[in-house]
Amino acid sequence: MPVASRTNVTCPNCRNAYPAIVEMAIDAQQDPESKIKLLSGRLNIVRCPYCGASVTVAAPLVYHDSQKEMLITFVPMELGMSKDQQEKVTGDLIRELTSRLPPGWMKGYVFQPRSALTLQGLIEQVLQADGVTPQMMEEQRQRARLLEQFLSTSPEQLPALVQQHDAQIDGTFLQTMGLYAQRAAEDGQQEAAQQIMLVQQAILQLSTYGKQVLAEVAAQEQVVKAVEEDVRALGEQPTRQDFMKLVLGYASDDMRLQALVGLVRGAFDERFFQELTMITGQAPSEARPMMEALTERLQALIAMVDEEARAELDQAVATLQALIQSPDPDSFIRENVGLFDEAFMAVLSANLRSAEEKGDQQAQQALMAIYQRVVEAMQAEMPAEVRFINALISSPSPEAAEQLLRDTPDAQHPSLLQALDQIAGNMDERGNPQVAAHVRAVRAIAMRVIGG
Ligand SMILES: [Zn+2]
């Protein structure tokens, strides 16, 4: 547990006062999460419960890392403390920190803490001790500055700006953008997060590095499509031999192998590998090293796919538990929208089914309430057009769909027809001809309303 204290904050935006917990002492070994918060500039940032504004609470801070024999104190200037007061408050915090260490542990450095003049200075000392060089920090600062520039420029001027800084746009830069977007979303600034992602998309399309990435992604998609075709060509009930032939054909094409394992993980069971071992044994000796390498590669790919699935599931289970225990589930959902993915929905449905089977009505109701909350939140997250299209497609009758179209003049736009075409096409591709036909019927209604 970090050393923390309760304080009252007055919101600079709406002037309401509210209580907040601030952390004033961090032990790098015992509070690794607090250390991460500190380094990412998120320590002691609280959100006003009245208006949502984020405030950094100024508080004294002591940072301790016993492995690196590092003790740093920082007292913000704006607290207006005298030298004596500063020493008293940091002395108390140091005592609090060291009292948690084993007896007889005390070392000399504890009596000579370094002090930092600014929080940034403290962060830099910690980073340097972690092996982050001043040059790396400077590069990161440049990235942040460039990012600010991109975000504040107009869409018309963006291409020229990208061209000018093309050499600086690389994987790390785009990752940094992703992190900024994530941080904004976590701080409840959905619009800012969306804006960053839009600019990121534009930079991807405009920059040399981005074009390369997009080309690679497109190539991968091509391969996945080709492999999907090959699998479909095996017919309704492909046998182990069918998959064996496919695998042997892909032996020298790692991208195809990866795609295949991702698509049909279930085909690679124990029996499959037994047969592969047998075939390897019967192969001419010069072909064996290749077959053995293929077996090893397949196993590694399978381990990767399984590991990913497990991690997704673990996270989904943890999310559901956190949500069940949350005193304020709605804001938990709002702040963690990214966690509610397919894996989460699968875990939630499985829990619902098991509660149903056990006849545990209380659990069933609680899970159902969570389900509804999450679905509502997901829908609220969607752009207005998407919500409208969803409502349109799920209209109970053609008359209701027509009414909805007439009641929503903004939605009567040619792009609606295109969107419906696309959805129908997607449904065909996914093998849902009934849904596709329904969407086309809705499209015909929309065409009539918009045309007339
Ligand atoms: Zn406020």
Short mmCIF file of C-alpha atoms and ligand atoms in Angstrom, two decimals:
data_model
loop_
_atom_site.label_atom_id
_atom_site.label_comp_id
_atom_site.label_asym_id
_atom_site.label_seq_id
_atom_site.Cartn_x
_atom_site.Cartn_y
_atom_site.Cartn_z
CA MET A 1 0.00 0.00 0.00
CA PRO A 2 1.36 3.39 -0.95
CA VAL A 3 1.51 6.06 1.72
CA ALA A 4 -1.48 8.19 0.94
CA SER A 5 -3.54 10.84 2.58
CA ARG A 6 -6.95 12.36 2.21
CA THR A 7 -7.19 15.96 1.21
CA ASN A 8 -9.76 18.44 -0.01
CA VAL A 9 -9.49 19.72 -3.55
CA THR A 10 -11.26 22.75 -4.96
CA CYS A 11 -12.04 22.24 -8.63
CA PRO A 12 -10.47 25.08 -10.67
CA ASN A 13 -13.18 24.62 -13.27
CA CYS A 14 -16.47 24.54 -11.32
CA ARG A 15 -15.21 25.65 -7.87
CA ASN A 16 -16.82 22.71 -6.08
CA ALA A 17 -14.78 21.15 -3.27
CA TYR A 18 -14.41 17.38 -3.00
CA PRO A 19 -12.21 14.95 -1.08
CA ALA A 20 -9.38 13.15 -2.85
CA ILE A 21 -6.69 10.66 -1.94
CA VAL A 22 -3.15 11.74 -2.78
CA GLU A 23 -0.06 9.56 -2.74
CA MET A 24 2.88 11.18 -1.02
CA ALA A 25 5.42 8.39 -0.76
CA ILE A 26 6.30 5.76 -3.33
CA ASP A 27 8.39 2.67 -2.77
CA ALA A 28 9.51 1.39 -6.16
CA GLN A 29 9.55 -2.23 -5.01
CA GLN A 30 6.35 -2.24 -3.00
CA ASP A 31 4.24 0.09 -5.13
CA PRO A 32 5.24 -0.61 -8.74
CA GLU A 33 1.91 0.70 -9.99
CA SER A 34 2.43 4.03 -8.31
CA LYS A 35 5.84 4.23 -9.91
CA ILE A 36 4.29 3.73 -13.36
CA LYS A 37 1.72 6.41 -12.60
CA LEU A 38 4.48 8.77 -11.56
CA LEU A 39 6.55 8.14 -14.69
CA SER A 40 3.61 8.55 -17.03
CA GLY A 41 2.65 11.85 -15.40
CA ARG A 42 -0.55 10.49 -13.91
CA LEU A 43 0.25 10.53 -10.21
CA ASN A 44 -2.27 12.39 -8.09
CA ILE A 45 -4.48 13.39 -10.96
CA VAL A 46 -8.05 13.36 -9.73
CA ARG A 47 -11.24 13.87 -11.63
CA CYS A 48 -13.85 16.30 -10.35
CA PRO A 49 -17.05 14.35 -9.58
CA TYR A 50 -19.12 17.47 -10.40
CA CYS A 51 -17.81 18.51 -13.80
CA GLY A 52 -15.29 15.84 -14.80
CA ALA A 53 -12.29 18.19 -15.01
CA SER A 54 -8.92 16.59 -14.26
CA VAL A 55 -6.76 18.25 -11.63
CA THR A 56 -3.20 17.53 -10.60
CA VAL A 57 -3.10 17.81 -6.83
CA ALA A 58 0.09 19.45 -5.58
CA ALA A 59 1.52 17.39 -2.73
CA PRO A 60 4.91 16.63 -1.23
CA LEU A 61 6.42 13.42 -2.54
CA VAL A 62 9.13 11.03 -1.41
CA TYR A 63 10.41 8.41 -3.83
CA HIS A 64 12.33 5.41 -2.57
CA ASP A 65 14.07 2.57 -4.40
CA SER A 66 15.99 0.35 -2.01
CA GLN A 67 17.59 -1.72 -4.79
CA LYS A 68 19.06 1.35 -6.42
CA GLU A 69 19.69 3.02 -3.01
CA MET A 70 17.74 6.00 -4.13
CA LEU A 71 15.77 8.42 -2.00
CA ILE A 72 14.43 11.61 -3.55
CA THR A 73 12.15 14.23 -2.04
CA PHE A 74 10.06 16.84 -3.78
CA VAL A 75 7.95 19.62 -2.32
CA PRO A 76 5.97 21.69 -4.85
CA MET A 77 6.79 25.37 -4.69
CA GLU A 78 3.12 26.35 -4.84
CA LEU A 79 2.59 24.86 -1.39
CA GLY A 80 4.59 27.83 -0.07
CA MET A 81 6.25 25.83 2.71
CA SER A 82 9.21 27.17 4.66
CA LYS A 83 12.44 25.17 4.69
CA ASP A 84 11.60 23.86 8.17
CA GLN A 85 8.13 22.80 7.14
CA GLN A 86 9.53 21.06 4.08
CA GLU A 87 12.03 19.12 6.15
CA LYS A 88 9.38 18.16 8.67
CA VAL A 89 6.93 16.85 6.08
CA THR A 90 9.51 14.94 4.03
CA GLY A 91 11.12 13.62 7.24
CA ASP A 92 7.75 12.24 8.34
CA LEU A 93 7.20 10.60 4.96
CA ILE A 94 10.67 9.04 4.95
CA ARG A 95 10.04 7.64 8.43
CA GLU A 96 6.76 6.22 7.27
CA LEU A 97 8.44 4.55 4.28
CA THR A 98 11.43 3.17 6.17
CA SER A 99 9.29 1.89 9.02
CA ARG A 100 7.96 -0.69 6.55
CA LEU A 101 11.42 -2.04 5.85
CA PRO A 102 12.94 -4.93 7.80
CA PRO A 103 14.76 -3.95 11.04
CA GLY A 104 18.48 -3.43 10.81
CA TRP A 105 18.12 -2.58 7.15
CA MET A 106 18.93 1.16 7.37
CA LYS A 107 21.70 2.36 5.12
CA GLY A 108 23.57 5.65 4.84
CA TYR A 109 21.71 6.97 1.82
CA VAL A 110 18.47 7.12 3.80
CA PHE A 111 19.91 9.96 5.87
CA GLN A 112 20.93 11.98 2.83
CA PRO A 113 17.91 12.20 0.56
CA ARG A 114 18.36 14.04 -2.70
CA SER A 115 15.81 16.70 -3.39
CA ALA A 116 14.26 17.53 -6.73
CA LEU A 117 13.19 21.08 -7.59
CA THR A 118 10.43 20.00 -9.93
CA LEU A 119 8.34 16.88 -10.37
CA GLN A 120 9.79 16.53 -13.87
CA GLY A 121 13.28 16.60 -12.34
CA LEU A 122 12.31 13.80 -9.98
CA ILE A 123 10.87 11.75 -12.84
CA GLU A 124 14.07 12.22 -14.86
CA GLN A 125 16.24 11.03 -11.97
CA VAL A 126 14.12 7.91 -11.67
CA LEU A 127 14.21 7.28 -15.42
CA GLN A 128 17.96 7.71 -15.60
CA ALA A 129 18.42 5.21 -12.80
CA ASP A 130 16.29 2.82 -14.90
CA GLY A 131 18.67 3.21 -17.83
CA VAL A 132 16.63 5.70 -19.81
CA THR A 133 19.25 8.06 -21.20
CA PRO A 134 18.80 11.83 -21.52
CA GLN A 135 18.96 11.30 -25.28
CA MET A 136 16.04 8.86 -25.18
CA MET A 137 14.10 11.37 -23.07
CA GLU A 138 14.88 14.14 -25.53
CA GLU A 139 13.66 11.98 -28.41
CA GLN A 140 10.46 11.29 -26.55
CA ARG A 141 9.99 15.01 -25.92
CA GLN A 142 10.49 15.67 -29.63
CA ARG A 143 7.90 13.06 -30.44
CA ALA A 144 5.46 14.71 -28.04
CA ARG A 145 6.13 18.13 -29.60
CA LEU A 146 5.65 16.80 -33.12
CA LEU A 147 2.45 15.12 -32.03
CA GLU A 148 1.14 18.41 -30.61
CA GLN A 149 1.96 20.03 -33.93
CA PHE A 150 0.06 17.40 -35.88
CA LEU A 151 -2.94 17.67 -33.58
CA SER A 152 -3.16 21.44 -33.82
CA THR A 153 -2.84 21.65 -37.58
CA SER A 154 -5.81 21.85 -39.95
CA PRO A 155 -6.71 18.83 -42.10
CA GLU A 156 -5.76 20.81 -45.23
CA GLN A 157 -2.27 21.48 -43.92
CA LEU A 158 -1.69 18.00 -42.54
CA PRO A 159 -0.25 16.45 -45.75
CA ALA A 160 2.42 19.13 -46.06
CA LEU A 161 3.32 18.78 -42.38
CA VAL A 162 3.59 15.02 -42.70
CA GLN A 163 5.83 15.38 -45.74
CA GLN A 164 8.04 17.80 -43.86
CA HIS A 165 8.48 15.40 -40.91
CA ASP A 166 8.28 12.15 -42.86
CA ALA A 167 11.63 10.88 -41.55
CA GLN A 168 10.49 11.22 -37.93
CA ILE A 169 7.37 9.14 -38.42
CA ASP A 170 8.15 5.58 -37.41
CA GLY A 171 6.67 2.77 -35.34
CA THR A 172 7.58 4.41 -32.05
CA PHE A 173 5.95 7.66 -33.09
CA LEU A 174 2.70 5.97 -34.07
CA GLN A 175 2.79 3.93 -30.86
CA THR A 176 3.21 7.13 -28.88
CA MET A 177 0.12 8.48 -30.61
CA GLY A 178 -1.77 5.34 -29.65
CA LEU A 179 -0.70 5.78 -26.03
CA TYR A 180 -1.85 9.39 -25.99
CA ALA A 181 -5.22 8.36 -27.37
CA GLN A 182 -5.52 5.62 -24.76
CA ARG A 183 -4.62 8.03 -21.98
CA ALA A 184 -7.17 10.58 -23.17
CA ALA A 185 -9.86 7.88 -23.29
CA GLU A 186 -8.96 6.74 -19.79
CA ASP A 187 -9.24 10.32 -18.58
CA GLY A 188 -12.76 10.45 -19.97
CA GLN A 189 -11.83 12.70 -22.88
CA GLN A 190 -13.46 10.66 -25.61
CA GLU A 191 -13.45 13.45 -28.17
CA ALA A 192 -9.75 14.12 -27.74
CA ALA A 193 -9.04 10.40 -28.02
CA GLN A 194 -11.04 10.17 -31.24
CA GLN A 195 -9.31 13.23 -32.67
CA ILE A 196 -5.89 11.67 -31.99
CA MET A 197 -6.94 8.42 -33.66
CA LEU A 198 -8.26 10.24 -36.71
CA VAL A 199 -4.98 12.12 -37.12
CA GLN A 200 -3.10 8.85 -36.58
CA GLN A 201 -5.08 7.27 -39.40
CA ALA A 202 -4.34 10.20 -41.68
CA ILE A 203 -0.62 10.03 -40.86
CA LEU A 204 -0.64 6.31 -41.63
CA GLN A 205 -1.99 7.04 -45.08
CA LEU A 206 0.26 10.01 -45.78
CA SER A 207 3.68 9.00 -44.47
CA THR A 208 6.24 6.71 -46.09
CA TYR A 209 6.42 4.50 -43.00
CA GLY A 210 2.64 4.39 -42.71
CA LYS A 211 2.19 3.42 -46.35
CA GLN A 212 4.65 0.59 -45.82
CA VAL A 213 2.69 -0.62 -42.78
CA LEU A 214 -0.58 -0.44 -44.66
CA ALA A 215 0.94 -2.37 -47.58
CA GLU A 216 2.11 -5.10 -45.19
CA VAL A 217 -1.31 -5.27 -43.57
CA ALA A 218 -2.94 -5.52 -47.00
CA ALA A 219 -0.53 -8.30 -47.99
CA GLN A 220 -1.39 -10.18 -44.80
CA GLU A 221 -5.08 -9.76 -45.48
CA GLN A 222 -4.54 -11.16 -48.96
CA VAL A 223 -2.81 -14.19 -47.51
CA VAL A 224 -5.58 -14.73 -44.96
CA LYS A 225 -8.16 -14.55 -47.74
CA ALA A 226 -6.23 -17.03 -49.87
CA VAL A 227 -5.91 -19.44 -46.94
CA GLU A 228 -9.62 -19.03 -46.15
CA GLU A 229 -10.30 -19.99 -49.76
CA ASP A 230 -8.08 -23.07 -49.46
CA VAL A 231 -9.84 -24.12 -46.26
CA ARG A 232 -13.27 -23.58 -47.79
CA ALA A 233 -12.23 -25.67 -50.79
CA LEU A 234 -11.74 -28.61 -48.40
CA GLY A 235 -15.52 -28.85 -48.19
CA GLU A 236 -17.97 -29.12 -45.31
CA GLN A 237 -16.14 -31.71 -43.26
CA PRO A 238 -12.42 -31.57 -43.91
CA THR A 239 -10.40 -34.51 -42.63
CA ARG A 240 -7.06 -34.58 -40.84
CA GLN A 241 -5.48 -35.68 -44.13
CA ASP A 242 -6.89 -32.60 -45.88
CA PHE A 243 -5.26 -30.30 -43.35
CA MET A 244 -2.05 -32.32 -43.54
CA LYS A 245 -1.86 -31.73 -47.29
CA LEU A 246 -2.48 -28.04 -46.79
CA VAL A 247 0.21 -27.75 -44.12
CA LEU A 248 2.77 -29.63 -46.20
CA GLY A 249 1.96 -27.35 -49.12
CA TYR A 250 2.50 -24.27 -46.93
CA ALA A 251 5.71 -25.60 -45.36
CA SER A 252 7.92 -22.90 -46.86
CA ASP A 253 5.40 -20.06 -46.47
CA ASP A 254 5.31 -18.83 -42.90
CA MET A 255 2.60 -16.22 -43.49
CA ARG A 256 0.23 -18.89 -44.80
CA LEU A 257 1.06 -21.20 -41.91
CA GLN A 258 0.32 -18.41 -39.43
CA ALA A 259 -2.97 -17.62 -41.10
CA LEU A 260 -3.96 -21.29 -41.13
CA VAL A 261 -3.27 -21.83 -37.42
CA GLY A 262 -5.16 -18.63 -36.63
CA LEU A 263 -8.15 -19.79 -38.69
CA VAL A 264 -8.44 -23.44 -37.71
CA ARG A 265 -6.59 -23.94 -34.44
CA GLY A 266 -8.85 -26.92 -33.70
CA ALA A 267 -7.47 -28.92 -36.62
CA PHE A 268 -4.08 -29.27 -34.92
CA ASP A 269 -4.76 -31.79 -32.20
CA GLU A 270 -2.59 -34.53 -30.78
CA ARG A 271 -3.50 -36.99 -33.52
CA PHE A 272 -2.48 -34.51 -36.16
CA PHE A 273 1.00 -34.26 -34.69
CA GLN A 274 1.25 -38.04 -34.30
CA GLU A 275 0.57 -38.37 -38.00
CA LEU A 276 2.99 -35.60 -38.85
CA THR A 277 5.68 -37.43 -36.86
CA MET A 278 4.87 -40.60 -38.73
CA ILE A 279 5.07 -38.92 -42.13
CA THR A 280 8.35 -37.34 -41.11
CA GLY A 281 9.71 -40.77 -40.16
CA GLN A 282 8.75 -42.17 -43.56
CA ALA A 283 10.07 -39.21 -45.54
CA PRO A 284 13.40 -39.49 -47.37
CA SER A 285 16.21 -38.50 -45.05
CA GLU A 286 17.02 -35.30 -46.95
CA ALA A 287 13.45 -34.05 -46.45
CA ARG A 288 13.38 -34.74 -42.70
CA PRO A 289 15.09 -31.58 -41.36
CA MET A 290 12.51 -29.50 -43.23
CA MET A 291 9.65 -31.59 -41.80
CA GLU A 292 11.06 -31.31 -38.30
CA ALA A 293 11.39 -27.55 -38.65
CA LEU A 294 7.80 -27.44 -39.88
CA THR A 295 6.58 -29.41 -36.83
CA GLU A 296 8.44 -27.10 -34.49
CA ARG A 297 7.11 -23.99 -36.19
CA LEU A 298 3.53 -25.29 -36.07
CA GLN A 299 3.83 -26.02 -32.38
CA ALA A 300 5.22 -22.56 -31.70
CA LEU A 301 2.37 -20.94 -33.66
CA ILE A 302 -0.21 -22.99 -31.77
CA ALA A 303 1.35 -22.04 -28.44
CA MET A 304 1.10 -18.39 -29.50
CA VAL A 305 -2.57 -18.65 -30.48
CA ASP A 306 -3.40 -20.49 -27.24
CA GLU A 307 -1.49 -18.00 -25.13
CA GLU A 308 -3.37 -15.12 -26.75
CA ALA A 309 -6.71 -16.80 -26.18
CA ARG A 310 -5.83 -17.50 -22.56
CA ALA A 311 -4.72 -13.92 -21.94
CA GLU A 312 -7.94 -12.61 -23.48
CA LEU A 313 -10.00 -14.91 -21.33
CA ASP A 314 -8.11 -14.03 -18.15
CA GLN A 315 -8.64 -10.38 -18.83
CA ALA A 316 -12.32 -10.90 -19.53
CA VAL A 317 -12.76 -12.81 -16.26
CA ALA A 318 -10.90 -10.10 -14.32
CA THR A 319 -13.01 -7.40 -15.99
CA LEU A 320 -16.24 -9.16 -15.08
CA GLN A 321 -15.11 -9.57 -11.47
CA ALA A 322 -14.10 -5.92 -11.23
CA LEU A 323 -17.43 -4.90 -12.70
CA ILE A 324 -19.41 -7.06 -10.27
CA GLN A 325 -17.53 -5.53 -7.34
CA SER A 326 -17.57 -1.96 -8.63
CA PRO A 327 -19.60 0.48 -6.48
CA ASP A 328 -20.25 2.53 -9.63
CA PRO A 329 -20.58 0.09 -12.55
CA ASP A 330 -21.69 2.74 -15.05
CA SER A 331 -18.59 4.84 -14.71
CA PHE A 332 -16.45 1.70 -14.66
CA ILE A 333 -17.94 0.75 -18.01
CA ARG A 334 -17.51 4.25 -19.42
CA GLU A 335 -13.87 4.40 -18.38
CA ASN A 336 -12.99 0.93 -19.67
CA VAL A 337 -14.93 0.69 -22.90
CA GLY A 338 -11.99 -1.04 -24.61
CA LEU A 339 -12.26 -4.04 -22.26
CA PHE A 340 -15.72 -5.04 -23.37
CA ASP A 341 -14.81 -7.12 -26.37
CA GLU A 342 -15.97 -10.44 -27.77
CA ALA A 343 -14.07 -12.38 -25.12
CA PHE A 344 -15.80 -10.40 -22.37
CA MET A 345 -19.22 -11.05 -23.87
CA ALA A 346 -18.40 -14.76 -24.17
CA VAL A 347 -17.35 -14.97 -20.50
CA LEU A 348 -20.42 -13.04 -19.43
CA SER A 349 -22.74 -15.32 -21.45
CA ALA A 350 -21.04 -18.43 -20.06
CA ASN A 351 -21.54 -17.14 -16.51
CA LEU A 352 -25.16 -16.34 -17.28
CA ARG A 353 -25.75 -19.85 -18.62
CA SER A 354 -24.15 -21.46 -15.61
CA ALA A 355 -26.20 -19.31 -13.21
CA GLU A 356 -29.28 -20.35 -15.16
CA GLU A 357 -28.36 -24.05 -14.97
CA LYS A 358 -27.75 -23.83 -11.24
CA GLY A 359 -31.03 -22.00 -10.77
CA ASP A 360 -29.18 -19.17 -9.04
CA GLN A 361 -31.67 -16.40 -9.71
CA GLN A 362 -29.80 -13.74 -7.79
CA ALA A 363 -26.61 -14.23 -9.81
CA GLN A 364 -28.67 -14.42 -12.97
CA GLN A 365 -30.33 -11.07 -12.30
CA ALA A 366 -27.05 -9.41 -11.39
CA LEU A 367 -25.36 -10.69 -14.55
CA MET A 368 -28.33 -9.74 -16.69
CA ALA A 369 -28.19 -6.20 -15.30
CA ILE A 370 -24.50 -6.05 -16.17
CA TYR A 371 -25.22 -7.33 -19.64
CA GLN A 372 -27.80 -4.64 -20.29
CA ARG A 373 -25.56 -1.90 -18.91
CA VAL A 374 -22.65 -2.96 -21.10
CA VAL A 375 -24.76 -3.24 -24.24
CA GLU A 376 -26.28 0.18 -23.62
CA ALA A 377 -22.86 1.70 -23.04
CA MET A 378 -21.51 0.09 -26.23
CA GLN A 379 -24.40 1.51 -28.23
CA ALA A 380 -23.89 4.95 -26.73
CA GLU A 381 -20.26 4.74 -27.85
CA MET A 382 -21.21 4.16 -31.46
CA PRO A 383 -21.42 7.09 -33.84
CA ALA A 384 -24.97 8.41 -34.33
CA GLU A 385 -25.14 7.05 -37.90
CA VAL A 386 -24.28 3.54 -36.76
CA ARG A 387 -26.87 3.69 -34.01
CA PHE A 388 -29.44 4.86 -36.52
CA ILE A 389 -28.62 2.06 -38.95
CA ASN A 390 -28.82 -0.47 -36.12
CA ALA A 391 -32.22 0.84 -35.10
CA LEU A 392 -33.36 0.77 -38.70
CA ILE A 393 -32.27 -2.82 -39.29
CA SER A 394 -33.85 -4.01 -36.07
CA SER A 395 -37.18 -2.27 -36.73
CA PRO A 396 -39.99 -4.72 -35.89
CA SER A 397 -41.78 -4.22 -39.23
CA PRO A 398 -41.34 -2.57 -42.66
CA GLU A 399 -43.88 0.08 -41.57
CA ALA A 400 -41.83 0.84 -38.45
CA ALA A 401 -38.68 1.14 -40.55
CA GLU A 402 -40.41 3.54 -42.91
CA GLN A 403 -41.70 5.62 -40.00
CA LEU A 404 -38.22 5.76 -38.48
CA LEU A 405 -36.80 6.98 -41.80
CA ARG A 406 -39.44 9.71 -42.09
CA ASP A 407 -38.90 10.77 -38.47
CA THR A 408 -35.17 11.13 -38.91
CA PRO A 409 -34.63 13.55 -41.80
CA ASP A 410 -30.87 13.84 -41.12
CA ALA A 411 -30.45 10.17 -41.87
CA GLN A 412 -32.03 10.44 -45.32
CA HIS A 413 -28.76 10.63 -47.13
CA PRO A 414 -27.33 8.63 -50.05
CA SER A 415 -24.53 7.38 -47.75
CA LEU A 416 -27.18 5.45 -45.85
CA LEU A 417 -27.88 3.35 -48.95
CA GLN A 418 -24.17 2.69 -49.43
CA ALA A 419 -23.84 1.66 -45.79
CA LEU A 420 -26.76 -0.76 -46.10
CA ASP A 421 -25.27 -2.20 -49.31
CA GLN A 422 -22.03 -2.78 -47.52
CA ILE A 423 -23.69 -4.47 -44.55
CA ALA A 424 -25.68 -6.74 -46.87
CA GLY A 425 -22.46 -7.63 -48.71
CA ASN A 426 -20.69 -8.40 -45.42
CA MET A 427 -23.53 -10.65 -44.34
CA ASP A 428 -23.31 -12.55 -47.64
CA GLU A 429 -19.59 -13.00 -47.13
CA ARG A 430 -20.10 -14.30 -43.61
CA GLY A 431 -22.66 -16.77 -44.84
CA ASN A 432 -25.76 -15.03 -43.43
CA PRO A 433 -28.03 -14.88 -46.49
CA GLN A 434 -31.19 -14.31 -44.41
CA VAL A 435 -29.77 -11.27 -42.68
CA ALA A 436 -28.44 -10.01 -46.01
CA ALA A 437 -31.90 -10.34 -47.57
CA HIS A 438 -33.45 -8.49 -44.62
CA VAL A 439 -30.94 -5.66 -44.94
CA ARG A 440 -31.67 -5.42 -48.68
CA ALA A 441 -35.39 -5.17 -47.92
CA VAL A 442 -34.67 -2.32 -45.51
CA ARG A 443 -32.54 -0.71 -48.21
CA ALA A 444 -35.44 -0.85 -50.64
CA ILE A 445 -37.66 0.96 -48.11
CA ALA A 446 -34.97 3.58 -47.52
CA MET A 447 -34.59 4.05 -51.27
CA ARG A 448 -38.34 4.70 -51.58
CA VAL A 449 -38.41 7.17 -48.69
CA ILE A 450 -35.31 9.07 -49.79
CA GLY A 451 -36.31 9.05 -53.44
CA GLY A 452 -39.89 10.18 -52.79
ZN ZN B 1 -15.39 20.55 -11.28
#
